[in-house]
Coordinates of C-alpha atoms and ligand atoms in Angstrom, one line a residue:
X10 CA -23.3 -18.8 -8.1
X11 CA -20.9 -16.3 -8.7
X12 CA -23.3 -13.3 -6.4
X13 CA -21.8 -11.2 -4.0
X14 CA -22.8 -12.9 -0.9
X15 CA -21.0 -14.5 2.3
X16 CA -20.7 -18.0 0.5
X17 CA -20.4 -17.4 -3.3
X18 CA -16.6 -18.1 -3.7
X19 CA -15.7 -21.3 -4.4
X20 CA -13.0 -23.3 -2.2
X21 CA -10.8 -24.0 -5.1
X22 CA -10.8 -20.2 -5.9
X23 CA -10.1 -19.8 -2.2
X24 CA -7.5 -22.0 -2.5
X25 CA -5.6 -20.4 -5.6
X26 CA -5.9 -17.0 -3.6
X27 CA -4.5 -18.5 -0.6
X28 CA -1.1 -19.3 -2.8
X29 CA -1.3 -16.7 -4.8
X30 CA -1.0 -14.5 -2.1
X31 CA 0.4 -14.3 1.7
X32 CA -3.0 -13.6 3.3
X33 CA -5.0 -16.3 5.3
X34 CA -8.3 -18.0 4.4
X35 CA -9.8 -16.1 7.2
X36 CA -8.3 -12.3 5.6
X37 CA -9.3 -13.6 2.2
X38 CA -13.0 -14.0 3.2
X39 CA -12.9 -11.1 5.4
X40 CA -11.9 -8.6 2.1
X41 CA -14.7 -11.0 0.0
X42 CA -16.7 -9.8 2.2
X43 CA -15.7 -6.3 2.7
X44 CA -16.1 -6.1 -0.9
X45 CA -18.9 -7.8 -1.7
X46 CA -20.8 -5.6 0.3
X47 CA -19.5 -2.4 -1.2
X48 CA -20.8 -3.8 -4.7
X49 CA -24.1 -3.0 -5.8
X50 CA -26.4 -6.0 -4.6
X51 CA -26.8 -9.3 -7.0
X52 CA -23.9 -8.4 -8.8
X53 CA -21.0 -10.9 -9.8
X54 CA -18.1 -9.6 -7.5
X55 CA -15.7 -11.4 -10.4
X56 CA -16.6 -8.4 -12.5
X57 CA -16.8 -5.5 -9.9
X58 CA -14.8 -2.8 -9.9
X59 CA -15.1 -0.4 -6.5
X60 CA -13.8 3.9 -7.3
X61 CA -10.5 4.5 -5.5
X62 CA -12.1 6.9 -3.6
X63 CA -14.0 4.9 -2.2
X64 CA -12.0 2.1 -1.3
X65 CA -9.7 5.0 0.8
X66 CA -12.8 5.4 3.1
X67 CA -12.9 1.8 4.3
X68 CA -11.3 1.9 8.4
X69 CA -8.3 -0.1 7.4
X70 CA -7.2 3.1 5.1
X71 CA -9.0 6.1 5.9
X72 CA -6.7 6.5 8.8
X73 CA -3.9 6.2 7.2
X74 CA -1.5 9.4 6.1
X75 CA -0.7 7.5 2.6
X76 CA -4.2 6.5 2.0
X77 CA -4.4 8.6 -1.2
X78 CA -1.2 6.9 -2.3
X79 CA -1.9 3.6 -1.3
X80 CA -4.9 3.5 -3.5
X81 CA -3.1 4.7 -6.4
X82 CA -0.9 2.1 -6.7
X83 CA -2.5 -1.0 -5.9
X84 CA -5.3 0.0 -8.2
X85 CA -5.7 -0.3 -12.0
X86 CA -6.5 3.1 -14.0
X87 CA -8.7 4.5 -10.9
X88 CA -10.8 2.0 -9.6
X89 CA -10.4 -1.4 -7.8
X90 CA -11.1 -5.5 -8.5
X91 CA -11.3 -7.4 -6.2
X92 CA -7.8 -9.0 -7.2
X93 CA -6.4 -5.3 -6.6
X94 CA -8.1 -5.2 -3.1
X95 CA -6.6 -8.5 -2.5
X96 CA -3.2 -7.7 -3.9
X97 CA -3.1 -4.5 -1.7
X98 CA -4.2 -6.1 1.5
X99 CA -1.0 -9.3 0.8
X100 CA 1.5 -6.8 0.8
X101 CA 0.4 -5.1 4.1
X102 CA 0.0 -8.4 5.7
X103 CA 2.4 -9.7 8.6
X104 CA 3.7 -12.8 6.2
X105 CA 4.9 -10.3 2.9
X106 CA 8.4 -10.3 2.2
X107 CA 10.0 -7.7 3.8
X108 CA 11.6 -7.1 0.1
X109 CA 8.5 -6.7 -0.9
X110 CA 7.0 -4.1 1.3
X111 CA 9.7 -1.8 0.8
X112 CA 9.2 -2.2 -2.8
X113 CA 5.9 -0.9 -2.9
X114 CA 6.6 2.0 -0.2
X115 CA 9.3 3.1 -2.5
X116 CA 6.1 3.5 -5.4
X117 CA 4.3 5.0 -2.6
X118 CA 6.6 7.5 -1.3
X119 CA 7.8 8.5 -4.7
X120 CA 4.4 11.0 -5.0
X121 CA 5.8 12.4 -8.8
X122 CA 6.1 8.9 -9.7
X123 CA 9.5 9.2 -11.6
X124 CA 11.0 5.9 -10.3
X125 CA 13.0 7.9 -7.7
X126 CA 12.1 9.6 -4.2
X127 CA 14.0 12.7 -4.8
X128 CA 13.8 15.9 -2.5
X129 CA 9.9 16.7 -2.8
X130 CA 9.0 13.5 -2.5
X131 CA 10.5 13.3 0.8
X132 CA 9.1 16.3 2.0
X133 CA 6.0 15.0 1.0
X134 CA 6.5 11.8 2.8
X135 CA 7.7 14.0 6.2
X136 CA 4.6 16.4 6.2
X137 CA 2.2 13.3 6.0
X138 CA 4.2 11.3 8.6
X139 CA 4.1 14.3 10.9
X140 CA 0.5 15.4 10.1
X141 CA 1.4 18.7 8.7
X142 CA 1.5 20.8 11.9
X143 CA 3.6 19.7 14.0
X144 CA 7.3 21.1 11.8
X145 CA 7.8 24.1 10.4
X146 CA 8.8 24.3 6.4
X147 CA 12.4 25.0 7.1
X148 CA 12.7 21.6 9.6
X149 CA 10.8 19.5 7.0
X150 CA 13.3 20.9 4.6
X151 CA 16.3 20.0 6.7
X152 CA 15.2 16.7 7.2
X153 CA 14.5 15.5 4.1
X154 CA 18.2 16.9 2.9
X155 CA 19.9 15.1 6.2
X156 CA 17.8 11.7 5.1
X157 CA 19.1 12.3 1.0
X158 CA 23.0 12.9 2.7
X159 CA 22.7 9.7 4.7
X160 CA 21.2 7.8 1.9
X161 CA 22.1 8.8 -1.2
X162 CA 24.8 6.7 -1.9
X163 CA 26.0 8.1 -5.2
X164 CA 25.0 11.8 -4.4
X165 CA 22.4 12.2 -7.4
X166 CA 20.2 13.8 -4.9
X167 CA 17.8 11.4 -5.1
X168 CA 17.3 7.9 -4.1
X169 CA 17.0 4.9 -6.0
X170 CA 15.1 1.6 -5.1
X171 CA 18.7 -0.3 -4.1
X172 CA 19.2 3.2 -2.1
X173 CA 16.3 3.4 -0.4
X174 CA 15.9 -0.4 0.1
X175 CA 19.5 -0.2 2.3
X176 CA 18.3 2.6 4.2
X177 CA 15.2 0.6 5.3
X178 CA 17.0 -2.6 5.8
X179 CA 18.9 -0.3 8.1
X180 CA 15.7 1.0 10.0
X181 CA 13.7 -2.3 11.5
X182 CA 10.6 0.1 12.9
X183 CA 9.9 0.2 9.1
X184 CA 8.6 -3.1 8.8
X185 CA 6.2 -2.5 11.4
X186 CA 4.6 0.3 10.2
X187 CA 3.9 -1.1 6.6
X188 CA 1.2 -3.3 8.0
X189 CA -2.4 -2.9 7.6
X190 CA -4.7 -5.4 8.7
X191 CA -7.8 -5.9 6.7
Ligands
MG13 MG1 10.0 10.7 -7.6

């Protein structure tokens, strides 16, 4: 019991997953799974933890402009658990709070990890979002100071969680896009 194969978790453990987070039985044996085989065979996935990097190369992620990001903060000092994995892949799901998910792309977005998204960060966010190439320096530039002067509600030049979270309650194409499907 216990080894990383298709049938080693338990239902009640199942179960206590399937509150404790808001992904299906079905996603919550899918990422077992997932994980399970990443870990070296005949090992207890209970006690596994999978590199950052590597967990950025899985198809759900490696896609994905924030991948880097992602993995930084859903995981705990570099690498991943399979609670990490699982509490990464609730708040991408369709059912998270909407609250929720703009919570964690604040952390994501907010690259110098300060608490705020401030200038850089937002350039940061625009070159990922427009793959680099497609903007020049001084439009990625102007950009980022038009989205600070429309949501920077007490002109700090940067933006707060309450700041950002009104701008995004503001933009319903958000919501969409924060959803990964593992
Ligand atoms: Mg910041």
């Amino acid at each position: 019991m216990g080894l990383c194969s298709s049938n080693s978790m338990k239902k009640g453990e199942l179960e206590e997953y399937q509150v404790l987070t808001f992904l299906t039985k079905r996603e919550i044996l899918r990422i077992h799974d997932a994980f399970c085989s990443a870990c070296p065979q005949g090992k207890d996935y209970r006690e596994e933890k999978l590199p950052a990097e590597q967990v950025c190369t899985w198809p759900q992620l490696k896609v994905n402009p924030f991948r880097d990001r992602i993995c930084q903060v859903f995981s705990t000092e570099g690498s991943f658990t399979f609670e990490d994995v699982l509490g990464m892949a609730s708040i991408f799901s369709q059912m998270a709070h909407p609250s929720l998910k703009i919570e964690y792309a604040f952390r994501i977005y907010d690259f110098n990890n300060d608490g705020f998204i401030d200038e850089e960060d937002l350039q940061n966010v625009i070159r990922r979002l427009v793959n680099g190439n497609k903007l020049s320096e001084e439009e990625i530039a102007s950009l980022a100071n038009h989205i600070l002067e429309e949501a920077d509600l007490d002109n700090d030049g940067m933006l707060s969680l309450a700041e950002f979270e009104h701008a995004m309650t503001k933009s319903p194409d958000f919501l969409h896009s924060f959803r990964i499907s593992f």
